[in-house]
Each structure stands twice: as C-alpha cells, then as structure tokens.
Amino acid sequence: MDPVDLLLHPVRLRIVHAMSGGRTLTTAQLCELLPDVSKATVYRHVGLLAEGGLLEVDGEQRVRGAVERTYRLRRARAVIDAETAASVSPEDHRRVFAVAMATLLAEFNAYLDRDPDPARDMVGYRQHAIWLSPRERAEMIEELRDVIVARMANEPSPERIRHLLSPILFPAEEPPAALE
C-alpha cells in the first residue's frame, strides 16, 4: 500500500503520531495510548503500517509464549513530501484534511476522556486571521518551522509529556487580481 494511502486513515495516523519523536513501542503499549480503539483494530493497523514500511521492528521478546515486537517509526516514510502534496487534486486535499481533522478530534476526545485540566495544560484551539504577502507568509512558515523543529528534537524525560501541535494555514479569500 502506498504511504499516502496508509496515512489516510484516522487510526493509522494516530499510531504514527503516537510513534513519533523516536519512540519505540509495542502494540500493547499503543493499545494503552489509544484506549478508545479496539485492540484488534490497533493490531490490524500496526500490521498494515509495518507491511507498508512506515513501522519497522526494533526488537522482539517472548511474553507468555507469544512474540512481542517493539516498533519504531520510519519517519522518512511517514511524511507526505511537497511534490506529492502539489500533485494531488482538490478532492484528494479534501479527503486528507477530513482524515486529519477526524484524527485530531479523536485525539482531543481521548485527552478529554482522561479527566483533564485544559487551563493547566494550556490547551489552545484558536483561529487568527492574519494579513500576509507571499513573502511574509513564506518567512512566517520558515520561522514557525524553525521553532517547531527545534522542539521536535527534544527527548522524552520525566518532566516532559508529549503534546500534539497541529498548525493549519490556508488563504481565507481569493488573492487580489494584481497578485494572480
């Protein structure tokens, strides 16, 4: 299965998110991280991701007579590159966005199911309208990328918990005729 098709499923995308940041996890650990998804579903989608080359086996051990595998995300395979994104149709973009939003909603619901404190956790879901020229937009994207990529290098530690950041940027209006 094509990596793009593999990523276009909310459960598989949640598994990829859970595996990101250099984590190595067993399927049982993934089931704990996705308590709202049945174990059979998690196992099936882990298998598909491994078959498709997005997950690789990092190790194996015997647990109660069965072989338990530890998986690692192959980050380079779990990314939709700019060339691929530019080649898809508007309908495909709608589908990708719908999957991304369904995944985000499922992950947020899982957060809310854990008896959270959104104020303490500084949960944010704001939308801001900003006016940008093409140059300003490119500069802002580069600045945000620098800030985010620097934090993506953080290793897990006792004082760190995994957060999800889902930036979305798109023009809300048609460009003026002079810019077309």
Coordinates of N, CA and C in Angstrom, one line a residue:
M1 N 0.9 -1.2 0.0 CA 0.0 0.0 0.0 C 0.9 1.2 0.0
D2 N 0.5 2.2 -0.7 CA 1.2 3.5 -0.9 C 1.3 4.2 0.5
P3 N 2.4 4.8 0.8 CA 2.5 5.6 2.1 C 1.4 6.6 2.3
V4 N 1.0 7.3 1.3 CA -0.1 8.3 1.4 C -1.4 7.6 1.8
D5 N -1.7 6.5 1.1 CA -2.9 5.7 1.4 C -2.9 5.2 2.9
L6 N -1.7 4.8 3.3 CA -1.6 4.3 4.7 C -1.9 5.4 5.7
L7 N -1.4 6.6 5.4 CA -1.6 7.7 6.3 C -3.0 8.3 6.3
L8 N -3.8 7.9 5.2 CA -5.2 8.4 5.1 C -6.2 7.6 5.8
H9 N -5.9 7.3 7.1 CA -6.8 6.6 7.9 C -6.6 7.1 9.3
P10 N -7.7 7.5 10.0 CA -7.5 8.1 11.3 C -6.8 7.3 12.4
V11 N -7.0 6.0 12.4 CA -6.3 5.1 13.4 C -4.9 5.0 13.0
R12 N -4.6 4.8 11.8 CA -3.1 4.7 11.4 C -2.4 6.0 11.6
L13 N -3.1 7.1 11.4 CA -2.4 8.4 11.6 C -2.2 8.6 13.1
R14 N -3.1 8.2 13.9 CA -2.9 8.3 15.4 C -1.8 7.4 15.8
I15 N -1.6 6.2 15.2 CA -0.5 5.4 15.6 C 0.8 6.0 15.2
V16 N 0.8 6.6 14.0 CA 2.0 7.4 13.6 C 2.3 8.5 14.5
H17 N 1.3 9.3 15.0 CA 1.5 10.3 15.9 C 2.1 9.8 17.2
A18 N 1.5 8.7 17.7 CA 2.0 8.1 19.0 C 3.4 7.6 18.9
M19 N 3.9 7.2 17.7 CA 5.2 6.6 17.5 C 6.2 7.7 17.2
S20 N 5.8 8.9 16.9 CA 6.7 10.0 16.6 C 7.6 10.4 17.7
G21 N 8.7 11.1 17.4 CA 9.6 11.5 18.5 C 10.6 10.5 18.8
G22 N 10.9 9.5 18.0 CA 11.9 8.5 18.2 C 11.4 7.4 19.2
R23 N 10.2 7.3 19.4 CA 9.7 6.3 20.4 C 9.7 4.9 19.8
T24 N 9.9 3.9 20.7 CA 9.8 2.5 20.3 C 8.7 2.0 21.3
L25 N 7.7 1.4 20.6 CA 6.5 0.9 21.4 C 6.1 -0.4 20.9
T26 N 5.5 -1.2 21.8 CA 4.9 -2.5 21.4 C 3.4 -2.2 21.1
T27 N 2.8 -3.1 20.4 CA 1.4 -2.9 20.1 C 0.6 -2.8 21.3
A28 N 0.9 -3.6 22.4 CA 0.2 -3.5 23.7 C 0.3 -2.0 24.2
Q29 N 1.5 -1.4 24.1 CA 1.7 -0.1 24.6 C 0.8 0.9 23.8
L30 N 0.8 0.7 22.5 CA -0.1 1.5 21.6 C -1.5 1.4 22.0
C31 N -2.0 0.2 22.3 CA -3.3 0.0 22.8 C -3.6 0.8 24.0
E32 N -2.7 0.9 24.9 CA -2.8 1.8 26.1 C -2.9 3.2 25.8
L33 N -2.2 3.7 24.7 CA -2.2 5.1 24.3 C -3.5 5.4 23.5
L34 N -4.2 4.4 23.0 CA -5.4 4.6 22.2 C -6.5 3.8 22.8
P35 N -6.9 4.1 24.0 CA -7.9 3.3 24.7 C -9.3 3.2 24.1
D36 N -9.6 4.2 23.2 CA -10.8 4.3 22.6 C -10.9 3.4 21.3
V37 N -9.8 2.8 20.9 CA -9.7 2.0 19.7 C -9.6 0.5 20.2
S38 N -10.3 -0.4 19.6 CA -10.2 -1.8 20.0 C -8.8 -2.3 19.7
K39 N -8.4 -3.3 20.6 CA -7.1 -3.9 20.4 C -7.0 -4.6 19.0
A40 N -8.0 -5.2 18.6 CA -7.9 -5.9 17.3 C -7.7 -4.9 16.2
T41 N -8.3 -3.7 16.3 CA -8.1 -2.6 15.3 C -6.7 -2.1 15.3
V42 N -6.2 -1.9 16.5 CA -4.8 -1.4 16.7 C -3.8 -2.4 16.1
Y43 N -4.0 -3.7 16.4 CA -3.1 -4.7 15.9 C -3.2 -4.8 14.4
R44 N -4.4 -4.7 13.8 CA -4.5 -4.8 12.3 C -3.8 -3.6 11.7
H45 N -4.0 -2.4 12.2 CA -3.3 -1.2 11.6 C -1.8 -1.1 11.8
V46 N -1.4 -1.6 12.9 CA 0.1 -1.8 13.1 C 0.7 -2.7 12.1
G47 N 0.0 -3.8 11.8 CA 0.4 -4.7 10.8 C 0.5 -4.1 9.4
L48 N -0.5 -3.3 9.1 CA -0.5 -2.6 7.8 C 0.6 -1.6 7.7
L49 N 0.8 -0.9 8.8 CA 1.9 0.1 8.8 C 3.3 -0.5 8.6
A50 N 3.4 -1.7 9.3 CA 4.7 -2.4 9.2 C 4.9 -3.0 7.8
E51 N 3.8 -3.6 7.3 CA 3.8 -4.1 5.9 C 4.2 -3.0 4.9
G52 N 3.6 -1.8 5.1 CA 3.9 -0.7 4.2 C 5.2 0.0 4.4
G53 N 6.0 -0.4 5.4 CA 7.3 0.1 5.6 C 7.3 1.4 6.4
L54 N 6.2 1.8 7.0 CA 6.2 3.0 7.9 C 6.6 2.7 9.3
L55 N 6.4 1.5 9.7 CA 6.9 1.0 11.0 C 7.9 -0.1 10.7
E56 N 9.0 -0.2 11.5 CA 9.9 -1.3 11.4 C 10.1 -1.9 12.8
V57 N 10.4 -3.2 12.8 CA 10.5 -3.9 14.1 C 11.9 -3.5 14.6
D58 N 11.8 -3.1 15.9 CA 13.0 -2.6 16.6 C 13.6 -3.8 17.5
G59 N 12.7 -4.7 17.9 CA 13.1 -5.8 18.7 C 12.0 -6.8 18.9
E60 N 12.3 -7.9 19.4 CA 11.3 -8.9 19.8 C 11.7 -9.6 21.1
Q61 N 10.7 -10.0 21.8 CA 10.9 -10.8 23.0 C 9.7 -11.7 23.3
R62 N 9.9 -12.8 24.0 CA 8.9 -13.7 24.3 C 8.1 -13.2 25.5
V63 N 6.8 -13.1 25.4 CA 5.9 -12.8 26.5 C 4.8 -13.8 26.6
R64 N 4.8 -14.6 27.7 CA 3.8 -15.6 27.9 C 3.6 -16.5 26.6
G65 N 4.7 -16.9 26.0 CA 4.6 -17.8 24.9 C 4.4 -17.2 23.6
A66 N 4.2 -15.9 23.5 CA 4.0 -15.2 22.2 C 5.2 -14.3 22.0
V67 N 5.4 -13.9 20.8 CA 6.5 -13.0 20.4 C 5.9 -11.6 20.4
E68 N 6.5 -10.7 21.3 CA 6.0 -9.3 21.3 C 7.1 -8.5 20.6
R69 N 6.6 -7.7 19.6 CA 7.5 -6.9 18.8 C 7.5 -5.5 19.3
T70 N 8.6 -4.8 19.3 CA 8.7 -3.4 19.6 C 8.9 -2.7 18.2
Y71 N 8.2 -1.7 17.9 CA 8.2 -1.0 16.6 C 8.8 0.4 16.8
R72 N 9.4 0.8 15.7 CA 9.9 2.2 15.5 C 9.3 2.8 14.2
L73 N 9.0 4.1 14.3 CA 8.5 4.8 13.1 C 9.7 5.1 12.1
R74 N 9.5 4.8 10.9 CA 10.4 5.2 9.8 C 10.0 6.6 9.4
R75 N 10.4 7.6 10.0 CA 9.9 9.0 9.8 C 9.9 9.4 8.4
A76 N 11.0 9.1 7.7 CA 11.1 9.5 6.3 C 10.0 8.9 5.4
R77 N 9.5 7.7 5.8 CA 8.4 7.1 5.0 C 7.0 7.6 5.5
A78 N 6.9 8.3 6.6 CA 5.7 8.7 7.2 C 5.4 10.2 6.9
V79 N 6.0 10.7 5.9 CA 5.8 12.1 5.5 C 5.3 12.3 4.1
I80 N 4.4 13.1 3.9 CA 3.9 13.4 2.5 C 4.7 14.6 2.1
D81 N 5.6 14.4 1.1 CA 6.5 15.4 0.6 C 5.8 16.5 -0.2
A82 N 6.4 17.6 -0.4 CA 5.8 18.8 -1.1 C 5.4 18.4 -2.5
E83 N 6.3 17.6 -3.2 CA 6.0 17.2 -4.5 C 4.7 16.4 -4.6
T84 N 4.5 15.5 -3.7 CA 3.3 14.6 -3.7 C 2.1 15.5 -3.3
A85 N 2.2 16.4 -2.3 CA 1.1 17.3 -1.9 C 0.7 18.2 -3.1
A86 N 1.7 18.6 -3.9 CA 1.4 19.5 -5.0 C 0.7 18.8 -6.2
S87 N 0.8 17.5 -6.2 CA 0.3 16.7 -7.3 C -1.1 16.2 -7.1
V88 N -1.7 16.3 -5.9 CA -3.0 15.8 -5.6 C -4.1 16.8 -6.0
S89 N -5.2 16.2 -6.3 CA -6.4 17.0 -6.7 C -7.0 17.7 -5.5
P90 N -7.8 18.7 -5.8 CA -8.6 19.4 -4.7 C -9.4 18.4 -3.9
E91 N -10.0 17.4 -4.6 CA -10.8 16.4 -3.9 C -9.9 15.5 -3.0
D92 N -8.7 15.2 -3.4 CA -7.8 14.5 -2.5 C -7.4 15.3 -1.3
H93 N -7.2 16.6 -1.5 CA -6.9 17.5 -0.4 C -8.1 17.5 0.6
R94 N -9.3 17.5 0.1 CA -10.5 17.5 1.0 C -10.4 16.2 1.8
R95 N -10.1 15.1 1.2 CA -10.0 13.8 1.9 C -8.9 13.8 2.9
V96 N -7.8 14.3 2.6 CA -6.6 14.4 3.5 C -7.0 15.2 4.7
F97 N -7.6 16.4 4.4 CA -8.0 17.3 5.5 C -9.0 16.7 6.4
A98 N -10.0 16.0 5.8 CA -11.0 15.3 6.6 C -10.4 14.3 7.5
V99 N -9.5 13.5 7.0 CA -8.8 12.5 7.9 C -8.0 13.2 9.0
A100 N -7.3 14.3 8.6 CA -6.5 15.0 9.6 C -7.4 15.5 10.7
M101 N -8.6 16.1 10.4 CA -9.5 16.6 11.4 C -10.1 15.5 12.2
A102 N -10.5 14.4 11.5 CA -11.1 13.3 12.3 C -10.1 12.7 13.3
T103 N -8.8 12.7 12.9 CA -7.7 12.2 13.8 C -7.5 13.2 14.9
L104 N -7.5 14.5 14.6 CA -7.4 15.5 15.7 C -8.5 15.4 16.7
L105 N -9.7 15.2 16.2 CA -10.9 15.1 17.0 C -10.8 13.9 17.9
A106 N -10.4 12.8 17.4 CA -10.3 11.5 18.2 C -9.2 11.7 19.2
E107 N -8.1 12.3 18.9 CA -7.0 12.5 19.9 C -7.5 13.5 21.0
F108 N -8.2 14.6 20.6 CA -8.7 15.5 21.6 C -9.7 14.9 22.5
N109 N -10.6 14.0 21.9 CA -11.6 13.3 22.7 C -10.9 12.4 23.7
A110 N -9.8 11.7 23.3 CA -9.0 10.8 24.2 C -8.4 11.7 25.3
Y111 N -8.0 12.9 25.0 CA -7.4 13.8 26.0 C -8.6 14.1 27.0
L112 N -9.7 14.5 26.5 CA -10.8 14.9 27.4 C -11.3 13.7 28.2
D113 N -11.2 12.5 27.7 CA -11.6 11.3 28.5 C -10.7 11.0 29.7
R114 N -9.5 11.6 29.8 CA -8.6 11.3 30.8 C -8.7 12.2 32.1
D115 N -9.9 12.9 32.2 CA -10.1 13.8 33.3 C -9.1 14.9 33.3
P116 N -9.1 15.7 32.2 CA -8.1 16.7 32.0 C -8.3 18.1 32.8
D117 N -7.3 18.9 32.7 CA -7.4 20.3 33.2 C -6.9 21.2 32.0
P118 N -7.8 21.5 31.1 CA -7.4 22.3 29.9 C -6.7 23.6 30.3
A119 N -7.1 24.3 31.4 CA -6.5 25.5 31.7 C -5.0 25.3 32.2
R120 N -4.8 24.3 33.0 CA -3.5 23.9 33.5 C -2.6 23.5 32.3
D121 N -3.2 22.7 31.4 CA -2.5 22.2 30.3 C -2.3 23.2 29.2
M122 N -2.8 24.4 29.3 CA -2.7 25.4 28.3 C -3.2 25.0 27.0
V123 N -4.3 24.3 27.0 CA -4.9 23.8 25.7 C -5.3 25.0 24.9
G124 N -5.0 25.0 23.6 CA -5.4 26.1 22.8 C -6.0 25.6 21.5
Y125 N -7.1 26.3 21.0 CA -7.6 26.0 19.7 C -8.2 27.3 19.2
R126 N -7.4 28.2 18.9 CA -7.8 29.5 18.4 C -7.6 29.6 16.9
Q127 N -8.3 30.5 16.3 CA -8.1 30.7 14.9 C -7.9 32.2 14.8
H128 N -6.9 32.6 14.1 CA -6.5 34.0 13.9 C -6.5 34.3 12.4
A129 N -7.1 35.5 12.1 CA -7.0 36.0 10.7 C -5.8 36.9 10.7
I130 N -4.9 36.6 9.8 CA -3.7 37.5 9.6 C -3.5 37.8 8.1
W131 N -3.0 39.0 7.9 CA -2.8 39.5 6.5 C -1.4 39.3 6.2
L132 N -1.1 38.6 5.1 CA 0.3 38.3 4.7 C 0.5 38.4 3.2
S133 N 1.6 39.0 2.9 CA 2.0 38.9 1.5 C 2.6 37.6 1.2
P134 N 2.8 37.1 0.0 CA 3.5 35.8 -0.2 C 4.9 35.8 0.5
R135 N 5.6 36.8 0.5 CA 6.9 36.9 1.1 C 6.8 36.7 2.6
E136 N 5.9 37.5 3.2 CA 5.6 37.4 4.7 C 5.1 36.0 5.1
R137 N 4.3 35.4 4.3 CA 3.8 34.1 4.6 C 5.0 33.1 4.6
A138 N 5.8 33.1 3.6 CA 7.0 32.3 3.5 C 7.9 32.5 4.7
E139 N 8.2 33.7 5.1 CA 9.0 34.0 6.2 C 8.4 33.4 7.5
M140 N 7.1 33.6 7.7 CA 6.4 33.1 8.9 C 6.5 31.6 9.0
I141 N 6.2 30.9 7.8 CA 6.3 29.5 7.8 C 7.7 29.0 8.2
E142 N 8.7 29.7 7.6 CA 10.1 29.3 8.0 C 10.4 29.5 9.4
E143 N 10.0 30.6 10.0 CA 10.2 30.9 11.4 C 9.5 29.9 12.3
L144 N 8.2 29.6 12.0 CA 7.5 28.6 12.7 C 8.1 27.2 12.6
R145 N 8.6 26.8 11.4 CA 9.3 25.6 11.2 C 10.5 25.5 12.1
D146 N 11.3 26.5 12.1 CA 12.5 26.6 12.9 C 12.2 26.3 14.4
V147 N 11.1 27.0 14.9 CA 10.7 26.8 16.3 C 10.2 25.4 16.6
I148 N 9.4 24.9 15.7 CA 8.8 23.6 15.9 C 9.9 22.5 15.8
V149 N 10.7 22.5 14.7 CA 11.7 21.5 14.5 C 12.7 21.5 15.7
A150 N 13.0 22.6 16.2 CA 13.9 22.6 17.4 C 13.3 21.9 18.5
R151 N 12.0 22.0 18.8 CA 11.4 21.3 19.9 C 11.2 19.8 19.6
M152 N 11.1 19.5 18.3 CA 10.9 18.1 17.9 C 12.1 17.2 18.2
A153 N 13.2 17.9 18.4 CA 14.5 17.2 18.8 C 14.5 16.8 20.3
N154 N 13.6 17.4 21.1 CA 13.5 17.0 22.5 C 13.3 15.6 22.7
E155 N 14.0 15.0 23.6 CA 13.9 13.6 24.0 C 12.9 13.5 25.1
P156 N 12.2 12.4 25.3 CA 11.3 12.2 26.4 C 12.1 12.2 27.7
S157 N 11.5 12.8 28.7 CA 12.2 12.9 30.1 C 11.1 12.9 31.1
P158 N 11.4 12.8 32.4 CA 10.4 12.8 33.5 C 9.6 14.1 33.5
E159 N 10.2 15.2 33.1 CA 9.4 16.5 33.2 C 8.7 16.8 31.9
R160 N 8.9 16.0 30.8 CA 8.3 16.2 29.5 C 7.1 15.3 29.2
I161 N 6.1 15.8 28.7 CA 5.0 14.9 28.2 C 4.8 15.3 26.7
R162 N 4.3 14.3 26.0 CA 4.1 14.5 24.6 C 2.9 15.4 24.3
H163 N 3.1 16.4 23.5 CA 2.0 17.3 23.1 C 1.8 17.2 21.6
L164 N 0.6 17.4 21.1 CA 0.3 17.5 19.7 C 0.1 18.9 19.3
L165 N 0.8 19.3 18.2 CA 0.7 20.7 17.7 C 0.2 20.5 16.2
S166 N -0.9 21.1 15.9 CA -1.5 20.9 14.5 C -1.7 22.2 13.8
P167 N -0.6 22.8 13.3 CA -0.8 24.1 12.6 C -1.5 23.9 11.3
I168 N -2.5 24.7 11.0 CA -3.2 24.7 9.7 C -3.2 26.1 9.2
L169 N -2.8 26.3 7.9 CA -2.7 27.6 7.3 C -3.3 27.5 5.9
F170 N -4.2 28.4 5.6 CA -4.7 28.4 4.2 C -5.3 29.8 4.0
P171 N -5.3 30.3 2.7 CA -5.9 31.6 2.4 C -7.4 31.5 2.6
A172 N -7.9 32.5 3.3 CA -9.4 32.6 3.5 C -10.1 33.3 2.4
E173 N -9.4 34.0 1.5 CA -10.0 34.7 0.5 C -9.2 34.5 -0.8
E174 N -9.8 34.9 -1.9 CA -9.1 34.9 -3.2 C -8.1 36.0 -3.2
P175 N -6.9 35.8 -3.8 CA -5.9 36.9 -3.9 C -6.4 38.0 -4.8
P176 N -6.0 39.2 -4.5 CA -6.3 40.4 -5.4 C -5.9 40.1 -6.8
A177 N -6.6 40.5 -7.8 CA -6.3 40.3 -9.2 C -4.9 40.6 -9.6
A178 N -4.3 41.6 -9.0 CA -2.9 42.0 -9.3 C -1.9 41.0 -8.9
L179 N -2.2 40.1 -7.9 CA -1.3 39.1 -7.5 C -1.4 37.8 -8.2
E180 N -2.4 37.6 -9.0 CA -2.6 36.3 -9.7 C -1.6 36.1 -10.8

